[in-house]
Short mmCIF file of C-alpha atoms in Angstrom, two decimals:
data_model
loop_
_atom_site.label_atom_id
_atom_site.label_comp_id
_atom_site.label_asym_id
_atom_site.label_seq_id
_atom_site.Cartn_x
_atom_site.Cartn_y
_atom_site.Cartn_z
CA UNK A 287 -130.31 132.14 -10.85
CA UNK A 288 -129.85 129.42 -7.99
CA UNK A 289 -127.14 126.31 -8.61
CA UNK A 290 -130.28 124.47 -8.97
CA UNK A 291 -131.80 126.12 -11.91
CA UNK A 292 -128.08 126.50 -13.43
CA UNK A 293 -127.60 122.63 -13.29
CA UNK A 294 -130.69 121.74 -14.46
CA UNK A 295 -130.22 123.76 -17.42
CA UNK A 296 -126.95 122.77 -18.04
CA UNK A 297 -127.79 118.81 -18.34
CA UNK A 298 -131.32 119.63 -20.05
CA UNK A 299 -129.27 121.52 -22.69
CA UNK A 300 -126.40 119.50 -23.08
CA UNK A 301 -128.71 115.99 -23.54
CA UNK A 302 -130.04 117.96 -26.47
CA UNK A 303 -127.32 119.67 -28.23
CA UNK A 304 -125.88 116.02 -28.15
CA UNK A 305 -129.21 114.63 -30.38
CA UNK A 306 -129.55 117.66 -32.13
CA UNK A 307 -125.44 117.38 -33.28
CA UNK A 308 -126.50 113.71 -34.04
CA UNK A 309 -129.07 115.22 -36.61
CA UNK A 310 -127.21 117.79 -37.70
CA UNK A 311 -124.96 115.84 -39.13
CA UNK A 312 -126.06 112.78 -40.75
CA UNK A 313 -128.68 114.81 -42.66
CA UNK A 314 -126.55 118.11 -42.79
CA UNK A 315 -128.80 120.11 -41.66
CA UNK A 316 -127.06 123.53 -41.79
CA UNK A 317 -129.94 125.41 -39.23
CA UNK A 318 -129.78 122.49 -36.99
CA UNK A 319 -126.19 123.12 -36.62
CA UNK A 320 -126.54 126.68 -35.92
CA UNK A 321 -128.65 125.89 -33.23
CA UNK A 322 -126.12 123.64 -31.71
CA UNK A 323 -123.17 126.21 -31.81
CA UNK A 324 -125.72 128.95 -29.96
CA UNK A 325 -126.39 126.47 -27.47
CA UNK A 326 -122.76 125.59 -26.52
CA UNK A 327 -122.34 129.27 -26.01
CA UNK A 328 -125.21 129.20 -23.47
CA UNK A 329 -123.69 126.28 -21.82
CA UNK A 330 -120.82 128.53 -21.61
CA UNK A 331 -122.36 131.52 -19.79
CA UNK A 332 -124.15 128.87 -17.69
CA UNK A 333 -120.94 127.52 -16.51
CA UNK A 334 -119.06 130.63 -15.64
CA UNK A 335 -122.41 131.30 -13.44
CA UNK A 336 -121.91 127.96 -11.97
CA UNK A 337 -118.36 128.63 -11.11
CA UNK A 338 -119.14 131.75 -9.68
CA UNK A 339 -122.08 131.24 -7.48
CA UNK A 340 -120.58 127.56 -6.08
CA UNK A 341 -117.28 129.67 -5.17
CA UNK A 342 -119.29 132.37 -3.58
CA UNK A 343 -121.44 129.33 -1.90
CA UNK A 344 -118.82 128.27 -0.47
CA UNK A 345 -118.12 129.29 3.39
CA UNK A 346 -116.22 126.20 5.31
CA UNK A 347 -114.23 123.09 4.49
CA UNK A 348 -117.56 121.00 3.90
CA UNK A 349 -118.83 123.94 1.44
CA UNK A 350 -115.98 123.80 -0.39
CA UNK A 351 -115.87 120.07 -0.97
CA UNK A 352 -120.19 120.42 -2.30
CA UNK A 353 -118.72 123.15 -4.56
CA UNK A 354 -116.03 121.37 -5.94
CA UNK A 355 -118.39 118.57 -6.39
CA UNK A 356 -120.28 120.88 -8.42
CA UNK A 357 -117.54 122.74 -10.51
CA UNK A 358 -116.36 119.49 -11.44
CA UNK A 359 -119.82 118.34 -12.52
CA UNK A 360 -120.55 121.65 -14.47
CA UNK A 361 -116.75 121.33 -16.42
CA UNK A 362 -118.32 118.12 -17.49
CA UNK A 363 -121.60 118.93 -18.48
CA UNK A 364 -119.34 121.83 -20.58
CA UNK A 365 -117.79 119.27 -22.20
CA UNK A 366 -120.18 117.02 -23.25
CA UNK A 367 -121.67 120.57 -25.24
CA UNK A 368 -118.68 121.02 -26.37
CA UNK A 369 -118.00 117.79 -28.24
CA UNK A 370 -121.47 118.09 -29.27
CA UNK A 371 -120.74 121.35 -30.98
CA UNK A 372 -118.32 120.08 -32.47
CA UNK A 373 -119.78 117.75 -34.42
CA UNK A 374 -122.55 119.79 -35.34
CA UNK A 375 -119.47 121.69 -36.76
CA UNK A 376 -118.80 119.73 -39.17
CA UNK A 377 -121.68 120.81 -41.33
CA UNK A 378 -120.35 124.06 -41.96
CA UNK A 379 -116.96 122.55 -42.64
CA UNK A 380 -118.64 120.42 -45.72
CA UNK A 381 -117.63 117.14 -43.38
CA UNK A 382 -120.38 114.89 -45.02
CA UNK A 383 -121.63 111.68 -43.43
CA UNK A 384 -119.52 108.60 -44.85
CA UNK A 385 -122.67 105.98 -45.19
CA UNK A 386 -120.89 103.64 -42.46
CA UNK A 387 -122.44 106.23 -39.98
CA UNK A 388 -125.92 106.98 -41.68
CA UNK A 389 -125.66 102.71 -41.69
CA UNK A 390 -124.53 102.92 -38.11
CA UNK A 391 -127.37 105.04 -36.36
CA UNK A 392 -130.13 103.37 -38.77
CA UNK A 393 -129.44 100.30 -36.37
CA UNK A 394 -130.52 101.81 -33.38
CA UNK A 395 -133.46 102.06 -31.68
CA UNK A 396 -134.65 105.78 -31.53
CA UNK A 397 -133.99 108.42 -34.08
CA UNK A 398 -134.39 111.77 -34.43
CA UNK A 399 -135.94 113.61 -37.18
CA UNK A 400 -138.00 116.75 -38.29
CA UNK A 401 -141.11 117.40 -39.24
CA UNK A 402 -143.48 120.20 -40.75
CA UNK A 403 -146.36 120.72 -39.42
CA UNK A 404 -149.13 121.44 -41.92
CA UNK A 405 -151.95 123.88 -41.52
CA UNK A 406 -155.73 121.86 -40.87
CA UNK A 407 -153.30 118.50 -39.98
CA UNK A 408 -155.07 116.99 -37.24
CA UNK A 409 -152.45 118.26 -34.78
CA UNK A 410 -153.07 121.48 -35.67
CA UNK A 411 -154.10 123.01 -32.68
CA UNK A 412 -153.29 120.40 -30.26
CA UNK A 413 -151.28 120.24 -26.94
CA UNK A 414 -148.39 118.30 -26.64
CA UNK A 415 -149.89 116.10 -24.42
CA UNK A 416 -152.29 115.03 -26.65
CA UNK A 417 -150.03 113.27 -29.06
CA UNK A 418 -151.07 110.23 -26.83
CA UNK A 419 -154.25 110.05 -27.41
CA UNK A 420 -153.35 109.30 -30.77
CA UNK A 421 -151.17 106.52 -29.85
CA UNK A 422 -148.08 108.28 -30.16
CA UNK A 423 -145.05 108.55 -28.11
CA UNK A 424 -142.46 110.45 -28.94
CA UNK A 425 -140.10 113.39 -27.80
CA UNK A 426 -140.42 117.06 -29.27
CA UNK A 427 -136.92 118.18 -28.78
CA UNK A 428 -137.26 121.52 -30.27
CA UNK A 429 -139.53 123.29 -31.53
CA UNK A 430 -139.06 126.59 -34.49
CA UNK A 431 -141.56 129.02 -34.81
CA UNK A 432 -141.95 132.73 -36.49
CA UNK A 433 -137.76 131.88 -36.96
CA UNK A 434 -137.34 131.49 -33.06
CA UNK A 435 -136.35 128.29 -31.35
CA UNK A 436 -137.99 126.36 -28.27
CA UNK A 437 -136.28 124.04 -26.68
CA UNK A 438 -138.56 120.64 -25.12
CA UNK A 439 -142.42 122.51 -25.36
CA UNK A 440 -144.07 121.03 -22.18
CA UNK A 441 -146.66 119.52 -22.35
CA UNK A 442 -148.94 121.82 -22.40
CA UNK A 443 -147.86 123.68 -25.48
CA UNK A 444 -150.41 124.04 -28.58
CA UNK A 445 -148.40 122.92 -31.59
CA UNK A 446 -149.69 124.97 -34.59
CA UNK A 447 -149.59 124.49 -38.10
CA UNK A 448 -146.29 125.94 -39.78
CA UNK A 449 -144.16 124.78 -36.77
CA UNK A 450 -140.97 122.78 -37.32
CA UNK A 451 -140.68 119.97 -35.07
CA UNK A 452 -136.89 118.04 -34.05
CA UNK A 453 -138.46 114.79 -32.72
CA UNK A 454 -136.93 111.69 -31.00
CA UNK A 455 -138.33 108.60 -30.92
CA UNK A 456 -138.72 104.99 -32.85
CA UNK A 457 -139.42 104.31 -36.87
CA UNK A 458 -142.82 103.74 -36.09
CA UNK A 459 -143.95 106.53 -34.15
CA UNK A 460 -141.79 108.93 -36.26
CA UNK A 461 -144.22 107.46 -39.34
CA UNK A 462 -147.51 107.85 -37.42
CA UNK A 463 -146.13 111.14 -36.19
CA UNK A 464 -145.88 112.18 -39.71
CA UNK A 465 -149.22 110.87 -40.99
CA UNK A 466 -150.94 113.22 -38.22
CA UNK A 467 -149.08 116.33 -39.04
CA UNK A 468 -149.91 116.23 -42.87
CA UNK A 469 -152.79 118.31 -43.77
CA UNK A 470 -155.61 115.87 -45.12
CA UNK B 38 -121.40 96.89 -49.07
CA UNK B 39 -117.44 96.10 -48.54
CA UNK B 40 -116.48 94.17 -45.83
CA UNK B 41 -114.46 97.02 -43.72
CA UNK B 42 -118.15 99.34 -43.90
CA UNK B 43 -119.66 97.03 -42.07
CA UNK B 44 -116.86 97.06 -39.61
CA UNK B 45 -117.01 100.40 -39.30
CA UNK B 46 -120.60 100.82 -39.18
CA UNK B 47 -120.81 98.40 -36.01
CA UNK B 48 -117.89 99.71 -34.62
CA UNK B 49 -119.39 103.07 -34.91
CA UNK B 50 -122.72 101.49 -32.94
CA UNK B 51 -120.12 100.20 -29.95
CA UNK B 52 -118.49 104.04 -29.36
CA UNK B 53 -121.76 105.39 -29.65
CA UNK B 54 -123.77 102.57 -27.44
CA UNK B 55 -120.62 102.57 -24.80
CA UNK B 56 -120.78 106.27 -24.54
CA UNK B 57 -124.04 106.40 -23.34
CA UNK B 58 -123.70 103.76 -21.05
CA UNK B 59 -120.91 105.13 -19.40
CA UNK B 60 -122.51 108.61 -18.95
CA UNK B 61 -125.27 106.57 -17.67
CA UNK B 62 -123.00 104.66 -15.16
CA UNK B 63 -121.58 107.60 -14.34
CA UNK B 64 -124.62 109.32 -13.29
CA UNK B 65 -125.28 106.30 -11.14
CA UNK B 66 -122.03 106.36 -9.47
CA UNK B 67 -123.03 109.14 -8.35
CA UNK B 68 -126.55 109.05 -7.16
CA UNK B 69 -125.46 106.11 -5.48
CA UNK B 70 -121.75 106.82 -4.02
CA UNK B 71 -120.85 103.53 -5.14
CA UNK B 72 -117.30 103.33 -6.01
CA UNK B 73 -117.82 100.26 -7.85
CA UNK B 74 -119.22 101.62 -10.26
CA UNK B 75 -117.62 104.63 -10.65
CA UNK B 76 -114.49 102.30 -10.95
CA UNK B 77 -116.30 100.32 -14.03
CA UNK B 78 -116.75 103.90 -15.42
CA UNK B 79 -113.02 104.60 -15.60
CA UNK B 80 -112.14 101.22 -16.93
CA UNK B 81 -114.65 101.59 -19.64
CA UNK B 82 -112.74 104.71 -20.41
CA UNK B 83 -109.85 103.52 -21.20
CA UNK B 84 -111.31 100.50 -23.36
CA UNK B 85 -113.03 103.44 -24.98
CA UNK B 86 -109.97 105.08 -25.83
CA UNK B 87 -108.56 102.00 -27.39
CA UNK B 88 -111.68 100.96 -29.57
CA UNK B 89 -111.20 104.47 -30.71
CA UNK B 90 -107.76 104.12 -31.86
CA UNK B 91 -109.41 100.78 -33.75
CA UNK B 92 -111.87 102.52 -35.40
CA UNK B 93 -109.41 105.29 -36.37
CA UNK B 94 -107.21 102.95 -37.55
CA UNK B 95 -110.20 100.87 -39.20
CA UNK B 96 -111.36 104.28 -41.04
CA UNK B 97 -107.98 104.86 -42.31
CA UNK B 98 -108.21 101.79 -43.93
CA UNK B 99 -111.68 102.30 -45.74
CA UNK B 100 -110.37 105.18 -47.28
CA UNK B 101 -108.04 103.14 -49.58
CA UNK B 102 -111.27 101.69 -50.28
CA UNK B 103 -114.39 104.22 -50.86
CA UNK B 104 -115.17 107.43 -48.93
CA UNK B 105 -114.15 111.15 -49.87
CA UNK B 106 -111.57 112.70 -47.82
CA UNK B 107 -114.67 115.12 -46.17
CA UNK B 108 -116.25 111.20 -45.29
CA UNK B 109 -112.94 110.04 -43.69
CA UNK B 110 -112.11 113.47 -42.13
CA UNK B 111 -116.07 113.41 -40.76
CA UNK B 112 -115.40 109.50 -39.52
CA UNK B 113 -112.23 110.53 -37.46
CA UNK B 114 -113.92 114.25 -36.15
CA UNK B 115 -116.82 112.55 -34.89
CA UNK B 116 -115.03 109.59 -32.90
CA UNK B 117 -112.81 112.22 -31.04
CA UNK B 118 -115.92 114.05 -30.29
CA UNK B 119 -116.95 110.89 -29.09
CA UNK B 120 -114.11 110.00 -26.85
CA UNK B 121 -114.64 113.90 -25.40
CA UNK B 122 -118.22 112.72 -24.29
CA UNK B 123 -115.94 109.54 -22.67
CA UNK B 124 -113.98 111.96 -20.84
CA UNK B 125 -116.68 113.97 -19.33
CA UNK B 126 -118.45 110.62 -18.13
CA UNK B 127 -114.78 109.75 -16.58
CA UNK B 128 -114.54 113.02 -15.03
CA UNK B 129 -117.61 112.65 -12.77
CA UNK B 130 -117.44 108.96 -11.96
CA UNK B 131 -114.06 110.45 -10.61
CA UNK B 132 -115.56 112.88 -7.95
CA UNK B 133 -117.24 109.52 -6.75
CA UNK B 134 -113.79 107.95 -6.51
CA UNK B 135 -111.69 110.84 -5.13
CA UNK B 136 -113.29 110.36 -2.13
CA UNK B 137 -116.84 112.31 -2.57
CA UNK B 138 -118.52 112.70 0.72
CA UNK B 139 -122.07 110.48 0.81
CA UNK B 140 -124.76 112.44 0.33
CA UNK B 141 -123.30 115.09 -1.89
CA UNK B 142 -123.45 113.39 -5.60
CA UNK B 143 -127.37 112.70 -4.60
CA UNK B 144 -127.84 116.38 -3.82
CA UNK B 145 -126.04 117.69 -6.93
CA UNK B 146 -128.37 115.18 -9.04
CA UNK B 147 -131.66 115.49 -7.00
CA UNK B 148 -130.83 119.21 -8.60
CA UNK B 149 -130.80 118.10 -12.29
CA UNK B 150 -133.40 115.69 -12.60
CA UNK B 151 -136.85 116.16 -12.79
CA UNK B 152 -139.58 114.30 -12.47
CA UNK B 153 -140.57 114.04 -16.37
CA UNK B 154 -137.35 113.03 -17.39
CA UNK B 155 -135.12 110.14 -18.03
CA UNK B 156 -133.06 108.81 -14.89
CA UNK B 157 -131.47 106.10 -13.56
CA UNK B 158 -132.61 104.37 -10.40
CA UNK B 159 -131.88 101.36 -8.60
CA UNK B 160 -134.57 98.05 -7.50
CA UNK B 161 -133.69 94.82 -5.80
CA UNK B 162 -135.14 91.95 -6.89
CA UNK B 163 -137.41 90.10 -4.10
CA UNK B 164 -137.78 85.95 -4.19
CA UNK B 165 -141.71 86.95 -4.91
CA UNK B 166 -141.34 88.89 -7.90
CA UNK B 167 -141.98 87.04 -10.97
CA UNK B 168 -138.64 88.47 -12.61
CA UNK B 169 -136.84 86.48 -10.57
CA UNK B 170 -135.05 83.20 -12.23
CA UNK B 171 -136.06 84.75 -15.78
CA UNK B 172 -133.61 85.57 -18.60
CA UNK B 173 -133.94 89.44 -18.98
CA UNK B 174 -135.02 88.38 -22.65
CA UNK B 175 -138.24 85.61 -20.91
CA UNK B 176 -139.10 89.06 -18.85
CA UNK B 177 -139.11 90.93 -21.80
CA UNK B 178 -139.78 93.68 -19.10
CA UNK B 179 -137.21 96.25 -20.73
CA UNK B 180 -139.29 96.65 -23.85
CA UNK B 181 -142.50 96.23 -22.13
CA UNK B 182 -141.80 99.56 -19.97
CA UNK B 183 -139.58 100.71 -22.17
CA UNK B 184 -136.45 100.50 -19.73
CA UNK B 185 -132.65 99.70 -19.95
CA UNK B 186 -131.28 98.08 -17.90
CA UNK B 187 -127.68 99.18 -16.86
CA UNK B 188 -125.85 97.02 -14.50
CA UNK B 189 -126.86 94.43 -12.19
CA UNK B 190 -125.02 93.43 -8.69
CA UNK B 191 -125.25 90.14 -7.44
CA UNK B 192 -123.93 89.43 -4.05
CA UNK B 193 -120.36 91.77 -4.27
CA UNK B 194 -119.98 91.11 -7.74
CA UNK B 195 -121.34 93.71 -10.97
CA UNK B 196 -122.26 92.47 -14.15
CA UNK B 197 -122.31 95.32 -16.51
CA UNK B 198 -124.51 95.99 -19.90
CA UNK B 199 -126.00 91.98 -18.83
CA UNK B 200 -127.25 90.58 -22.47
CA UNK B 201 -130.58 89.48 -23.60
CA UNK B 202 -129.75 85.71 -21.80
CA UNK B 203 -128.69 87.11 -18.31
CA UNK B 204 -130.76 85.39 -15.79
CA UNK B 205 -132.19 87.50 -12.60
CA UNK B 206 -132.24 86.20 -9.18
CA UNK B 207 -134.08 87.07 -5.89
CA UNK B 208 -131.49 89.33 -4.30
CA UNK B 209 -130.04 91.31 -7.42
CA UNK B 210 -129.65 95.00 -7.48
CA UNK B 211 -130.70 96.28 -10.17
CA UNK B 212 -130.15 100.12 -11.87
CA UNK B 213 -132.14 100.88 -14.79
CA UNK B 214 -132.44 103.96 -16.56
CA UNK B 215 -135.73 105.35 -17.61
CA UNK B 216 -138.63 107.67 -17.02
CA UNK B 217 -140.14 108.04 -13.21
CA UNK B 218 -142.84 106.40 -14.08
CA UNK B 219 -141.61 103.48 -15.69
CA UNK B 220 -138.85 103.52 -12.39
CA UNK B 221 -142.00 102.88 -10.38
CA UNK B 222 -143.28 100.64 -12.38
CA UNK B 223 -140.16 98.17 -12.33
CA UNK B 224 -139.90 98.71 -8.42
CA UNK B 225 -143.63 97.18 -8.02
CA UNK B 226 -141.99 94.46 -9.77
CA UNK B 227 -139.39 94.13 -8.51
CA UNK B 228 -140.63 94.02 -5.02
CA UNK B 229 -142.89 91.54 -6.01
CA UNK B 230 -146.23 93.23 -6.36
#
């Protein structure tokens, strides 16, 4: 795997686990949190490869200063999953919401939330893409099917009835996101 | 709803709101080598770790008040997790500061974002665009392409987070975080087109 695709991965991931934690734990969602603590242990194993490969990267002065750049990036990245994870944690530990904080992220713009997709719903069938044709823009986060996790289906990925969707976006395009995905 | 929830609900929505703008700052620092920035970053950190003392303090005090013992514990958990998120912003606004070499923070980034994905980016505002002399509110050009702006730098002064009633001028800098396209979109008008 090149820095590159290490990176990438790492922020992709990390901007994730941080919604997903978000989710996790103002509506306790017990899988959601699982999902979170597997992910920081990816992060993990990503940054150990990013450690290794920028140190091996590294052949003069000027080398070693891009590396260092890049270590120092990746320890971040590590520790935004890790704070993530840990309050994804708190699910398992029976921390519950206090309603300040279910008050507190009702008053911003986007939120995330999941939703069932229902067999013969009119997204049923459809690529991801075509969510706008319906007027609706929103982010699928992740994605659980058969029991497996995907994390952000592009956008050409047929979302099929029985999927689980983690979706981020505002109050109204989470309701008409809903309305499509119930079976009429 | 008492008095000290509502504190603590909005001083929940500052951590959370100044936590993403400094990750978002720092990012820019970054891209754009500025040290400026990266400066702001680190000073916001340090606010951050004093509204978090506040709001541990404030959540403390609820306690006497309403909220389980799981509620309170959950209140304090998730502001330190908070103030680790601070951290990591701090940390790489500091390679910026520490003397990064230009050109290097753009290649590391140029490796983690994508096309398809939220970024930050930077515009200057031309005498011929139409946002100049408007309120960012009269523009109402962040909701309309669904765009935040960040920070704006006017002459060698930054104005960070400007509110609703901050008023652009021909000549601002401008960094905004959103998706490419919408980055495009705000350099066309920005430039006046």
């Amino acid at each position: 795997m090149s820095i590159r695709h290490i990176l990438r991965k790492m922020k992709d991931i990390c901007s994730l686990m941080v919604d997903l934690a978000y989710f996790a734990y103002l509506k306790q969602k017990r899988e959601i949190s699982d999902l979170v603590l597997k992910l920081e242990s990816e992060v993990d194993k990503l940054a150990y490869f990013l450690y290794m490969t920028a140190s091996l990267a590294a052949r003069d002065k000027d080398d070693a200063e891009f590396s260092a750049v890049l270590i120092k990036v990746g320890t971040a990245f590590n520790e935004l999953a890790n704070a993530a994870a840990d309050i994804a944690d708190m699910v398992k530990l029976s921390l519950s919401p206090h309603r300040s904080i279910q008050e507190a992220f009702e008053k911003t713009e986007e939120t995330v939330d999941d939703v069932n997709v229902e067999a013969n719903s009119l997204i049923d069938g459809k690529r991801v893409r075509d969510l706008e044709k319906f007027g609706i823009y929103i982010d699928i986060i992740a994605l659980k099917r058969n029991n497996s996790w995907l994390l952000n289906p592009d956008r050409n990925f047929i979302i099929r009835g029985g999927d689980i969707l983690i979706v981020r976006g505002n109050i109204e395009m989470l309701t008409k996101m809903r309305e499509v995905c119930k079976h009429e | 709803m008492s008095d000290l929830v509502f504190k603590t609900r909005d001083a929940l929505v500052e951590l959370k709101n100044k936590v993403e703008l400094m990750l978002d700052l720092a990012y820019s620092a970054v891209m754009l080598h500025d040290e400026k920035i990266a400066k702001e970053v680190l000073k916001l950190e340090e606010y951050f770790d004093w509204l978090c003392t506040h709001f541990q303090l404030l959540v403390l005090s609820i306690f006497q008040e309403e909220g389980s013992k799981n509620e309170i514990l959950g209140l304090i958990r998730f502001s330190v997790s908070l103030e680790a998120m601070a951290d990591a912003a701090a940390r790489i606004a500091e390679t910026v500061v520490r003397g990064l070499k230009t050109g290097y923070g753009l290649k590391v980034f140029s490796m983690v974002s994508e096309e398809s994905e939220e970024f930050v980016s930077v515009a200057k505002i031309s005498s011929k665009s139409r946002l100049a002399g408007k309120t960012l509110k009269e523009t109402g050009i962040e909701e309309k392409l669904d765009i935040q702006i960040l920070a704006v730098r006017r002459r060698d002064k930054w104005y960070f987070d400007p509110p609703k009633d901050f008023k652009l001028e021909a000549g601002d800098v401008i960094i905004v975080r959103g998706y490419a396209e919408a980055l495009d979109d705000i350099k066309r008008e920005a430039y006046g087109d």
